[in-house]
Amino acid sequence: MGNLHVIIGEDDFLVDSTAKKIVGDGIGLEIVDSANSSNADSQLADLREADASFSTPPFLDPRKVTWWKNVHFLPGAGKAPAADVKAALEKFAAKLASSPLAENQHFILSAPHLLRTSVFAKTLATAAQVVSFAAEKPWEAVRNATVRVIDLAADAGLSFAGGAAELFVSRVGTDSRSLICELGKMRDYLGPGEGTITAAAIDEVTSQGVGVEPEVWAITDALGERNLEKAMSAMRRFERENGFAILITTVVERFFRQLVELKSAEASQGLQAAMQGMNAYAARKNSAFLRNWTLNELRIARWRFLTLRERAVSSSGSVDALVGVEMIRVCGMNRGRGRR
């Protein structure tokens, strides 16, 4: 059982890192890569190759490791495998489970998905060491990626300023390989002698990850700072989106509504209670934003965007151009007066 390994997970960096611990220095390694096996014939060919490698002992070699990787056609991978592939997989699983490996031989199977209740999985469950990086809920993925990127940064001699790790993950995404790539860019950008990753550095050099939606909160952060230039720049990322005006006015109105509630709580000495349960990073940001606005300004700003949202929903014509106009108005109103 100790020499048969099954590694399941969508994060290919985590999967590969786990497999490479078994592979070691690569002596005696044979790889069967099914990444591009898109039809039953190629999948069956890969299976036969993996079977042949498994069935050939190391003989006089000091060690042998077979790594069958990227097996994306196991049960539970979305599209069910063809009937002949499914039957061949189940037959091979039975062989793996019933054929003990030599002490100096290992077999690794890695795949993005595997249905635990399938015959294939159940057959291997008692014979293999199974490592499964379970699919995470979005908030879990972000939380775990934030913890992971702090450790990865430390390995590269870097550290994050307060709140910067969360910002980094929100920009890059939760994929480990992408996080490492962007940390490498950050290391080069900061140069020798500088090891702290700040929000400013992330804005300057970090690329948005593939599949990561533009950060709509960049607009609200800029508005919280009353930084019109940043707000307009962030807004332009969304100008080609369908329902642009409805999206932006909804997000901004909700943001100002929250700040109104917090500012009111602050006035009655109840800010800490109002922030209970809020993410620590968000709480710190909002506390800073409150210093830039009076309660009356926040109420007016919320009313302006609420009114514009209602107009965007009910009007047959476009009100997209008015979104920027309202940002100019709310950021500029009563500037220079003391904040209370």
CSV table of C-alpha atoms in Angstrom, one decimal, residues 6-8 43 47 68 70-81 85 89 109-115 118 120 124:
chain,number,residue,atom,x,y,z
A,6,VAL,CA,-3.3,8.5,-5.9
A,7,ILE,CA,-3.2,12.3,-5.9
A,8,ILE,CA,-6.4,14.3,-6.8
A,43,GLN,CA,-6.8,7.3,-23.5
A,47,LEU,CA,-3.7,3.3,-20.0
A,68,TRP,CA,0.7,8.6,-14.8
A,70,ASN,CA,-3.1,14.5,-15.8
A,71,VAL,CA,-5.6,11.7,-16.1
A,72,HIS,CA,-8.6,13.9,-16.8
A,73,PHE,CA,-10.9,11.1,-17.9
A,74,LEU,CA,-11.4,9.3,-14.5
A,75,PRO,CA,-15.0,9.0,-13.2
A,76,GLY,CA,-16.2,12.3,-11.8
A,77,ALA,CA,-14.3,14.4,-14.3
A,78,GLY,CA,-17.5,15.9,-15.8
A,79,LYS,CA,-18.0,14.1,-19.1
A,80,ALA,CA,-18.2,10.4,-18.4
A,81,PRO,CA,-15.5,8.3,-20.0
A,85,VAL,CA,-12.4,3.3,-21.3
A,89,LEU,CA,-9.9,1.8,-15.9
A,109,LEU,CA,-1.6,8.4,-10.5
A,110,SER,CA,-2.6,12.1,-10.5
A,111,ALA,CA,-5.8,13.6,-11.8
A,112,PRO,CA,-7.9,16.7,-11.3
A,113,HIS,CA,-11.1,14.8,-10.3
A,114,LEU,CA,-12.2,11.4,-9.1
A,115,LEU,CA,-15.6,10.4,-8.0
A,118,SER,CA,-17.1,5.2,-8.4
A,120,PHE,CA,-12.5,2.8,-9.7
A,124,LEU,CA,-8.1,1.8,-5.0
